[in-house]
Short mmCIF file of C-alpha atoms and ligand atoms in Angstrom, two decimals:
data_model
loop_
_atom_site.label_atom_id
_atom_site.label_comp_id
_atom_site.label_asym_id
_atom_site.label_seq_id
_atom_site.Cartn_x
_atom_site.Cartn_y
_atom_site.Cartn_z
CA UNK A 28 58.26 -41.15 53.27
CA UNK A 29 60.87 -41.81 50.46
CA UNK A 30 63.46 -43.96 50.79
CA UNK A 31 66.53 -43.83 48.27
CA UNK A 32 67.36 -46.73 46.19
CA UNK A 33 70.36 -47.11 44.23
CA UNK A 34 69.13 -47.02 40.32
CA UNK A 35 70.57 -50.66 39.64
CA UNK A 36 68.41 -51.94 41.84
CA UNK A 37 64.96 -50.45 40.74
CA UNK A 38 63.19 -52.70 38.68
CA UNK A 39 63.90 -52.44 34.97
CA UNK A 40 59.98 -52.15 33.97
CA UNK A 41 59.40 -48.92 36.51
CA UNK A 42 59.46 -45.52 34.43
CA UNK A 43 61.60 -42.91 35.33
CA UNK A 44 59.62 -40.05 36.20
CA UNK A 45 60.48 -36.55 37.05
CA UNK A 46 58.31 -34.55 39.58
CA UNK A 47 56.66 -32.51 36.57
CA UNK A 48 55.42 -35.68 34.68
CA UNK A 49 53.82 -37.24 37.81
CA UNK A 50 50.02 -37.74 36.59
CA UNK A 51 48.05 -35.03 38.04
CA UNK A 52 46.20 -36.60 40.64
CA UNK A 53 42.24 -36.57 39.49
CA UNK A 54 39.83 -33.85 41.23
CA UNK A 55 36.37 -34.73 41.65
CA UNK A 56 34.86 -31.74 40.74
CA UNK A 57 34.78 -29.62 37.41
CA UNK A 58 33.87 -25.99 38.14
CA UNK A 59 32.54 -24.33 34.74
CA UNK A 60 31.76 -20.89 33.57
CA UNK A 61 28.41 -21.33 32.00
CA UNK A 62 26.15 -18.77 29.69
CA UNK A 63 22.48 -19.29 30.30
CA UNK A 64 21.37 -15.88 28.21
CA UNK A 65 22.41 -12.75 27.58
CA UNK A 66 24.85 -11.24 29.94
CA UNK A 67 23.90 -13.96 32.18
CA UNK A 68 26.67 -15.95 33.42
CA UNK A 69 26.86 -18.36 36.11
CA UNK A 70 29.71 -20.55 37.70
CA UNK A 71 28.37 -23.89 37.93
CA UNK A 72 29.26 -27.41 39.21
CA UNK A 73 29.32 -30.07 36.21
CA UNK A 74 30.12 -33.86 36.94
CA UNK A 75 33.98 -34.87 35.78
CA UNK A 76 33.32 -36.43 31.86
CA UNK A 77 35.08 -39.79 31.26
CA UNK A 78 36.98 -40.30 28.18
CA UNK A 79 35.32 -42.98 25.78
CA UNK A 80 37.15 -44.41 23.14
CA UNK A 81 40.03 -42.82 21.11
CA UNK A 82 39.10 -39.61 24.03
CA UNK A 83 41.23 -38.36 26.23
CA UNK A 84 40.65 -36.00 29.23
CA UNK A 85 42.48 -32.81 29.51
CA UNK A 86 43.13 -30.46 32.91
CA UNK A 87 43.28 -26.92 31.47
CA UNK A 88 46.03 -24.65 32.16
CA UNK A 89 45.08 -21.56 30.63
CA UNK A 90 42.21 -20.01 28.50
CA UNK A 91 41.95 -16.81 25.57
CA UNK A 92 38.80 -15.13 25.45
CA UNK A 93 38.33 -13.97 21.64
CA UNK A 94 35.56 -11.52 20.34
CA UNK A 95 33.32 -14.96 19.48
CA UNK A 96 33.07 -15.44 23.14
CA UNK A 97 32.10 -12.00 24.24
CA UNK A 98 29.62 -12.29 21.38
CA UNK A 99 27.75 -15.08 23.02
CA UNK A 100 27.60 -13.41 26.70
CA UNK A 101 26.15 -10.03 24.82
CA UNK A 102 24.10 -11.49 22.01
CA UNK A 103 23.22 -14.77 23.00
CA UNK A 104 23.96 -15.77 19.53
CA UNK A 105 26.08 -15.55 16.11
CA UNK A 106 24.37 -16.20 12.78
CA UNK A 107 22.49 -19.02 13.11
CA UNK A 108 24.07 -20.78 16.32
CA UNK A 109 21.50 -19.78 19.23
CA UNK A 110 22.00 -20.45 22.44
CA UNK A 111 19.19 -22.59 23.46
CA UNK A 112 20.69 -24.54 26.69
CA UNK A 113 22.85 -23.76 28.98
CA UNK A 114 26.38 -23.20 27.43
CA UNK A 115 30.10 -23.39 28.95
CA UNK A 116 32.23 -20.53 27.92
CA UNK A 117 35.48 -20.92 26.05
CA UNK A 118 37.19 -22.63 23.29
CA UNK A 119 40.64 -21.38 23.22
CA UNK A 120 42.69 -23.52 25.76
CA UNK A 121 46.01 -25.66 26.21
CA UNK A 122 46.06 -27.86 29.11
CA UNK A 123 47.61 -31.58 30.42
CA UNK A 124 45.78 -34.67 29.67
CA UNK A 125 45.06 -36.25 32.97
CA UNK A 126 42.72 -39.35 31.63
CA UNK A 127 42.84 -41.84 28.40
CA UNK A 128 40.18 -43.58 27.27
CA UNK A 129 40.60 -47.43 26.04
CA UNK A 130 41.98 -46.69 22.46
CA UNK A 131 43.38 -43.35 22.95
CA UNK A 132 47.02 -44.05 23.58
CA UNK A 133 47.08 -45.55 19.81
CA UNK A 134 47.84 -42.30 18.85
CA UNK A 135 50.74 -41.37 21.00
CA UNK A 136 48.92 -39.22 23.15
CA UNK A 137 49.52 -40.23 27.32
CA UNK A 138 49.25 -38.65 30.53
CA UNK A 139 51.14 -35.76 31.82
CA UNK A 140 51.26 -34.40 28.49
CA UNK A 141 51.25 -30.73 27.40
CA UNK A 142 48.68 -30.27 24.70
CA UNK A 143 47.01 -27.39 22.66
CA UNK A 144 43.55 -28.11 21.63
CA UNK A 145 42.01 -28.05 18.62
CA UNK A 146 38.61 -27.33 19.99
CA UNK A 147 36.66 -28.64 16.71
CA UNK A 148 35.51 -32.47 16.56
CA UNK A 149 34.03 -33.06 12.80
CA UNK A 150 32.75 -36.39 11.45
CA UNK A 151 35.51 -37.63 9.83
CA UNK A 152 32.95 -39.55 7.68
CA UNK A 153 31.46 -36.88 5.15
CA UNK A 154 33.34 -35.94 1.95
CA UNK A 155 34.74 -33.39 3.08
CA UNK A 156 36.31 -34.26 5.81
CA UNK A 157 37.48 -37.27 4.05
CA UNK A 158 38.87 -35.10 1.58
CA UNK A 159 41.29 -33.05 3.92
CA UNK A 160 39.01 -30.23 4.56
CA UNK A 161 37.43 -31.24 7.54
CA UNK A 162 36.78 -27.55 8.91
CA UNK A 163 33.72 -27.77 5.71
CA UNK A 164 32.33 -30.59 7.63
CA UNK A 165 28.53 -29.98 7.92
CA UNK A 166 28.56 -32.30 11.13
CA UNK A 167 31.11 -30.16 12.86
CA UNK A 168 30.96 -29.73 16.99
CA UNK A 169 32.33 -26.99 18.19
CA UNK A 170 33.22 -25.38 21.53
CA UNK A 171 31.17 -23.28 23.00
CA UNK A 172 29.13 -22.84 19.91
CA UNK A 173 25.51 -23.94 19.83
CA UNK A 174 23.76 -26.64 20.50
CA UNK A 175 27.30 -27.65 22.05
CA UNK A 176 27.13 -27.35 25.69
CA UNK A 177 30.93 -27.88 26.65
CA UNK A 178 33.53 -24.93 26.35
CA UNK A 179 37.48 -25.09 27.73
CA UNK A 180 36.55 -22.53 30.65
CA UNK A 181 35.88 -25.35 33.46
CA UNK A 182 38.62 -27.57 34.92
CA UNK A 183 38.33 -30.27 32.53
CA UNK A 184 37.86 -30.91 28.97
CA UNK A 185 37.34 -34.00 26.65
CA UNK A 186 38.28 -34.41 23.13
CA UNK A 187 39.25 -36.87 20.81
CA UNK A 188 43.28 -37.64 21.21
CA UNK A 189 44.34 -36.61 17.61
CA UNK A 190 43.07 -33.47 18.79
CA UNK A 191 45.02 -32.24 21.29
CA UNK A 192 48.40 -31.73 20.25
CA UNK A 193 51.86 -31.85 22.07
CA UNK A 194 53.43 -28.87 22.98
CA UNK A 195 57.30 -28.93 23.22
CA UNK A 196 58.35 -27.46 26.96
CA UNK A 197 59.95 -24.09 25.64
CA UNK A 198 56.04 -22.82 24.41
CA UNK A 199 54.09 -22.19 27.66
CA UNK A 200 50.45 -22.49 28.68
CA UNK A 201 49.64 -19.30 27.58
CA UNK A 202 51.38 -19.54 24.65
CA UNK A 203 49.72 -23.27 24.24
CA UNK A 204 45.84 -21.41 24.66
CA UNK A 205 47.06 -19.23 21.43
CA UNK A 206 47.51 -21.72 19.09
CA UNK A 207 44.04 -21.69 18.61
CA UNK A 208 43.80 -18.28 16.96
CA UNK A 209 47.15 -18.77 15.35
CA UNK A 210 45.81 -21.37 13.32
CA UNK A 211 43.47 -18.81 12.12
CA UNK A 212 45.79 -16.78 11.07
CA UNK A 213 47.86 -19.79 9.74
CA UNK A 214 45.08 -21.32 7.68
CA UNK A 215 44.55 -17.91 6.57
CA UNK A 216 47.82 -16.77 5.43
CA UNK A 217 50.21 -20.32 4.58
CA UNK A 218 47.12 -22.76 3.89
CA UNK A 219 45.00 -20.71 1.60
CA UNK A 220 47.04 -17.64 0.68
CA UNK A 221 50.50 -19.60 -0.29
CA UNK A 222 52.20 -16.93 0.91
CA UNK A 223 55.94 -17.43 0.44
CA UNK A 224 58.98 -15.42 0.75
CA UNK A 225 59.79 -12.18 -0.46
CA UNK A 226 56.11 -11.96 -1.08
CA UNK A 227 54.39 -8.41 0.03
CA UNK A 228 50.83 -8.99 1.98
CA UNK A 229 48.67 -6.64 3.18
CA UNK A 230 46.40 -7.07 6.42
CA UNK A 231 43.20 -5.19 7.09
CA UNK A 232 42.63 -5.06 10.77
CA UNK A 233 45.14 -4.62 13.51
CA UNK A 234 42.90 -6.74 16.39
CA UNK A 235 43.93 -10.72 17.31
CA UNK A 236 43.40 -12.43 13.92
CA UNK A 237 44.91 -9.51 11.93
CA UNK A 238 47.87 -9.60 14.30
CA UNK A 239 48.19 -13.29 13.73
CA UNK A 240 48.07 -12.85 10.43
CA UNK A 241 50.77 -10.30 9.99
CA UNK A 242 53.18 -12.59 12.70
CA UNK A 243 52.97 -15.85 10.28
CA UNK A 244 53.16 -13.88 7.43
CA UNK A 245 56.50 -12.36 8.69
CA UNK A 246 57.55 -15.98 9.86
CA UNK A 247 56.85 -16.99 6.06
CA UNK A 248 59.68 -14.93 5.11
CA UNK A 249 57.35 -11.93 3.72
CA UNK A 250 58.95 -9.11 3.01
CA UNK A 251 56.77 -6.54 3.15
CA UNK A 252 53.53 -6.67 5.77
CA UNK A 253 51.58 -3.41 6.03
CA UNK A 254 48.84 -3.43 8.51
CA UNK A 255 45.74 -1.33 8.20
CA UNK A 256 43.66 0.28 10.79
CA UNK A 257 41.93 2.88 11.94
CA UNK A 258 42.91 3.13 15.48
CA UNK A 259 46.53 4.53 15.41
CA UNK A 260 47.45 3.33 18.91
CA UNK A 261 46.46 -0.79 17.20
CA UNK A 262 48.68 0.45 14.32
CA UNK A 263 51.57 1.21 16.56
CA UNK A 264 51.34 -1.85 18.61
CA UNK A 265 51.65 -3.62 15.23
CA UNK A 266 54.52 -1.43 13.85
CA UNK A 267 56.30 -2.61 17.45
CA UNK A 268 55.18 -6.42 16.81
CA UNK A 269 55.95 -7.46 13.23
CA UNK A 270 54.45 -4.55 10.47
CA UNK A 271 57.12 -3.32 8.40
CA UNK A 272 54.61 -0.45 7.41
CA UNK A 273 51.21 0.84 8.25
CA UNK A 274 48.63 2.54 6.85
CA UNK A 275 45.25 4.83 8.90
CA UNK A 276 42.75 5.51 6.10
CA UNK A 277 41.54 9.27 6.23
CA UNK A 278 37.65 9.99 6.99
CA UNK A 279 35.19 9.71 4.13
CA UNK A 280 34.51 13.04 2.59
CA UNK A 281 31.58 14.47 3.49
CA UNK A 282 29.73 14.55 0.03
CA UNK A 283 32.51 11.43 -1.48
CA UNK A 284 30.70 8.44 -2.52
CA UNK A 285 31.82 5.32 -0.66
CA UNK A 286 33.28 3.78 -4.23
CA UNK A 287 35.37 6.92 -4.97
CA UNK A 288 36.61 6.88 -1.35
CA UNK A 289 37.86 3.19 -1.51
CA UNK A 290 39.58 4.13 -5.10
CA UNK A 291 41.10 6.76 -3.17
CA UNK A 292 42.00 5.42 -0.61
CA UNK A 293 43.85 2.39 -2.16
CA UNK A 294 45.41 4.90 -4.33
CA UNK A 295 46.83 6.33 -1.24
CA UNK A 296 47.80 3.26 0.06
CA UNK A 297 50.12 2.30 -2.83
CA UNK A 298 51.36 6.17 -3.49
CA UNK A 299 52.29 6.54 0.07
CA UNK A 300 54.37 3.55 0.63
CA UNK A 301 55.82 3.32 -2.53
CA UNK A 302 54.27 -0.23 -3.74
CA UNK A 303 53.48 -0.87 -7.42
CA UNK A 304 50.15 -1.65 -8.86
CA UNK A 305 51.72 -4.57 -10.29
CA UNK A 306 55.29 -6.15 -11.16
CA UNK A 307 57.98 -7.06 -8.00
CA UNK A 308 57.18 -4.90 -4.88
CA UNK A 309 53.34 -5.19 -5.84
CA UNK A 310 51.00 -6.58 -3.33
CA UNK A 311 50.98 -10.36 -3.67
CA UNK A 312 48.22 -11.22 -1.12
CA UNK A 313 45.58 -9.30 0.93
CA UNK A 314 44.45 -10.73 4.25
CA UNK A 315 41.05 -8.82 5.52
CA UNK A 316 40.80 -9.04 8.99
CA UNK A 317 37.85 -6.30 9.81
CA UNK A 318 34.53 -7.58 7.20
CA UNK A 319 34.11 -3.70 6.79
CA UNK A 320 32.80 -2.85 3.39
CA UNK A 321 35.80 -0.13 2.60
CA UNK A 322 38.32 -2.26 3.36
CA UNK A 323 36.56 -5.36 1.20
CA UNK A 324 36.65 -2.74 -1.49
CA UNK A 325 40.29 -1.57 -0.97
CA UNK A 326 42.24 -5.14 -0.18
CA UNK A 327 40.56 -5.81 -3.79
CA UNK A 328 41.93 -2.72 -5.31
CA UNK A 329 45.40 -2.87 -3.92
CA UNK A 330 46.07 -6.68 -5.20
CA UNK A 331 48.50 -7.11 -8.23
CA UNK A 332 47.72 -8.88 -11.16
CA UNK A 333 46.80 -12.75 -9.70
CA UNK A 334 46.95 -11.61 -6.34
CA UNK A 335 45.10 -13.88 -4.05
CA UNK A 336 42.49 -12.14 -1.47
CA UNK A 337 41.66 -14.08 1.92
CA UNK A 338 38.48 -13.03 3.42
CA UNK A 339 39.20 -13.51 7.24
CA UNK A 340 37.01 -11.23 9.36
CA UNK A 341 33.20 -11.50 9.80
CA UNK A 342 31.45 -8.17 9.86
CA UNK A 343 28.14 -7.27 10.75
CA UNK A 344 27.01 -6.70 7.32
CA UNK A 345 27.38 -9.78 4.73
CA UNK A 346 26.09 -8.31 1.99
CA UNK A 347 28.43 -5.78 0.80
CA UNK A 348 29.76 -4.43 -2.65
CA UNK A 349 32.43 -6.34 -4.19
CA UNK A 350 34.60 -4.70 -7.02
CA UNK A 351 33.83 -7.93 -9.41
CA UNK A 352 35.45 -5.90 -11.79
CA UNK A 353 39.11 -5.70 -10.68
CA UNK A 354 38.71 -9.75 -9.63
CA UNK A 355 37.90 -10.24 -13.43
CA UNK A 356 40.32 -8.28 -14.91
CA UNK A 357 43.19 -8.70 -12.13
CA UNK A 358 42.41 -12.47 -12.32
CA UNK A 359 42.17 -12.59 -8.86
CA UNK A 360 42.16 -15.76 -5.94
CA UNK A 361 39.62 -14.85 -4.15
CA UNK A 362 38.76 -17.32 -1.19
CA UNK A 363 36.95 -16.90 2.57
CA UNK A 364 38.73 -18.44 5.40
CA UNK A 365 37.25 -20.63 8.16
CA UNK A 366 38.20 -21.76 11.37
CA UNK A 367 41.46 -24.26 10.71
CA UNK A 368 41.96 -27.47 9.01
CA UNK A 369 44.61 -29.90 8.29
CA UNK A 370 48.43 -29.10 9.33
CA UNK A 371 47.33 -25.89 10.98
CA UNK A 372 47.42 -26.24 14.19
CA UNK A 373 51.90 -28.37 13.85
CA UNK A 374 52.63 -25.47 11.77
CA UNK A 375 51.37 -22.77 14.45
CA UNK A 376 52.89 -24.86 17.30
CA UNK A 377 56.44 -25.45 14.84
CA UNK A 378 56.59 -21.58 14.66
CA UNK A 379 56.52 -20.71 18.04
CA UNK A 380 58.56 -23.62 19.03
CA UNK A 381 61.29 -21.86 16.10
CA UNK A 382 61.32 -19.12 17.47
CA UNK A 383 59.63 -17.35 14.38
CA UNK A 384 56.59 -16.31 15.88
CA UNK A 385 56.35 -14.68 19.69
CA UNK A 386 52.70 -14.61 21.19
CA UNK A 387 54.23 -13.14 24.65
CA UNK A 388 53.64 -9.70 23.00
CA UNK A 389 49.93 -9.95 22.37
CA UNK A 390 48.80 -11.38 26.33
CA UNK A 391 47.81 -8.07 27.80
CA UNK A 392 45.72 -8.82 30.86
CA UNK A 393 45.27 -11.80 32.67
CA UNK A 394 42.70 -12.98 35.16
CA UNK A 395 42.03 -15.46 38.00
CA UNK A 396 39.08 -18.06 36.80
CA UNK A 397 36.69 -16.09 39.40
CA UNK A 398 36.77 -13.00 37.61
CA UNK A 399 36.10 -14.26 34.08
CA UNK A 400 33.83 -12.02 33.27
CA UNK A 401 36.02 -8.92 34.21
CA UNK A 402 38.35 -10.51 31.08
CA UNK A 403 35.06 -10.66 28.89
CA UNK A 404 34.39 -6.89 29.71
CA UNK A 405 38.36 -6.38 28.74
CA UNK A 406 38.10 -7.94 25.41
CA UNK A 407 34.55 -6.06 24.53
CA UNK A 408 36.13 -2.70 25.77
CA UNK A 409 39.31 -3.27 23.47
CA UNK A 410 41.71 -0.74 25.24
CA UNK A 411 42.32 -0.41 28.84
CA UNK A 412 42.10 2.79 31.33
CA UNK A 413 45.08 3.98 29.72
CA UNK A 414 44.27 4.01 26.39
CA UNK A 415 46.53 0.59 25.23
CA UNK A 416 45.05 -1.79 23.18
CA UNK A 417 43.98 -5.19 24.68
CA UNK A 418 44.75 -7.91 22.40
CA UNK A 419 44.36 -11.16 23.83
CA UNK A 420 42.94 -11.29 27.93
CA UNK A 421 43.98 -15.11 29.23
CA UNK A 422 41.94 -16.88 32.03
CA UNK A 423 43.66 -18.67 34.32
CA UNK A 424 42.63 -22.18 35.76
CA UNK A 425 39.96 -22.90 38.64
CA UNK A 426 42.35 -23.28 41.42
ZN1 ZN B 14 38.52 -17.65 19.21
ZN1 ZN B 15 32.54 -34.55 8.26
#
């Protein structure tokens, strides 16, 4: 029963609060989507975790599934991280924090807020994270990524509080859950390429990251982004989302060795869309997005004179040819790209909250937490009965 009371006579230390920042009232039960091996997945009971410390306890709202995830549930492992327990699923969530622990409010963090998280908890001891870098950090925990047990696909999730970070109420859940790969993208493309305006990238790889990639690179103020692919119905989702040109490399000729091709190809690249090899209008910076030898070869060939080259994707073979010869003479930045670091995740959240990048495009599907696995199967697929490309599947919350 409510009763209404003039607001002079409420006392003066009672908080305002509106219906939507009432706490969340506490459920005792945390329903999780857990791996136990290869394309064996099980929903699972785990006991509600209680925030120690600086931690601080979030509800989640919505969850991506990326190609790391599907990775685990078919392989069972990537590089060197096994899966050796039992694992919970997920790593790409936004949520509200429902729980503080004792020092957690010291950084400005409190309940009822709308947070994105940064699903990576490093040392904060070793040099590198004490150098700004902390996504080096040998000691790094990581969602969902072995011998971590604890993904963002369950009800709740803990994390330190300068890890979660505020979302303004304009950028929604979903949008909160992409801030994870849009700091990819962001670390990729303002953190380690520099790109700045006017500047003319190139991105190899029209899937999630590559997508990303071309979005902030647009919000940067580029003026030229050309996406590369070799699925055109990915290259026309991107022309519709922010390419200003595209490019679909031909086939290999039969008897054409794979060096010749990738000259030739690049060649092709520049002749057909009128860019430079060097000088204004050249291509400034090259974002790969795919880890496929040819396009290695031809986001190398394609750079101007000090370009800078941002190795991104992770293909299945590490060991390929690199044209050391055009990074020597071209004088080339050449750097790999990892994760997200410092400032990544308030400059993905500032752009959507600007306005200057929109994620609504790139949800395709979404699914009910019960059929989870139907939005793994999505993802590996990559298009859907009709032929359009799924870009990013989002799991909704147990209910
Ligand atoms: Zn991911
Ligand atoms: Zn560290």
């Amino acid at each position: 029963m409510s009763t209404l009371v003039p607001s002079s006579q409420e006392p003066t230390t009672q908080v305002d609060k509106t219906p939507q920042d009432q706490p969340k009232a506490l459920k005792n039960d945390n329903p999780s989507f857990v791996l136990h091996g290869v394309d064996n997945v099980k929903y699972e009971q785990r006991p509600v975790p209680e925030p120690q410390a600086d931690q601080v306890l979030v509800e989640i709202a919505a969850t991506g599934i990326c190609g790391s995830d599907v990775h685990y549930l078919k392989h069972g492992s990537i590089g060197h991280f096994v899966l050796k327990e039992p694992m919970c699923l997920g790593h790409e969530s936004s949520g509200v924090v429902v729980k503080l622990g004792p020092e957690a409010g010291r950084s400005g963090v409190s309940v009822g807020m709308r947070v994105a998280l940064e699903p990576g908890v490093s040392c904060r001891s070793c040099g590198l994270c004490k150098a700004g870098t902390y996504e080096l950090c040998p000691h790094m925990s990581f969602a969902a990524t072995p011998p971590i047990i604890y993904g963002t696909l369950a009800r709740y999730y803990l994390l330190p509080a300068d890890l979660v970070h505020p979302i303004p109420s304009q950028v929604s859940f979903e949008d909160g859950a992409m801030m994870e790969p849009l700091s990819v993208g962001v670390h990729s493309v303002s953190t380690l390429g520099k790109c700045k305006t006017d500047q003319n990238v190139i991105v190899f790889g029209a899937g999630p990251v590559g997508l990303l990639c071309m979005a902030v690179a647009k919000a940067l103020g580029a003026r030229r982004v050309i996406a590369v692919d070799i699925q055109k119905e990915r290259l026309d989702f991107a022309k519709s989302y922010v390419a200003t040109d595209v490019f679909m490399p031909e086939a290999r000729g039969k008897d054409e060795a794979a060096d010749a091709y990738c000259s030739r190809m690049s060649d092709l690249i520049l002749s057909s869309l009128n860019i430079p090899a060097l000088g204004p209008g050249g291509i400034d910076l090259t974002i790969e997005a795919t880890g496929a030898p040819s396009c290695v070869q031809m986001g190398i060939h394609v750079l101007k004179p000090s370009g800078t080259y941002v190795q991104v994707g992770m293909g299945s073979n590490m060991t390929l040819p690199v044209p050391l010869f055009d990074v020597i003479t071209k004088q080339l930045n050449v750097t790999g790209s990892f994760r997200y670091g410092a400032g990544d995740y308030p400059l993905a959240i500032s752009l959507v909250e600007r306005g200057l990048v929109d994620l609504k495009p790139l949800v395709t599907q979404r699914y009910d937490f019960k059929d989870a696995l139907e939005a793994f199967e999505m993802t590996r697929q990559g298009k859907d009965e009709s032929g359009k490309p799924v870009i990013k599947c989002i799991i909704r919350p147990p209910p």
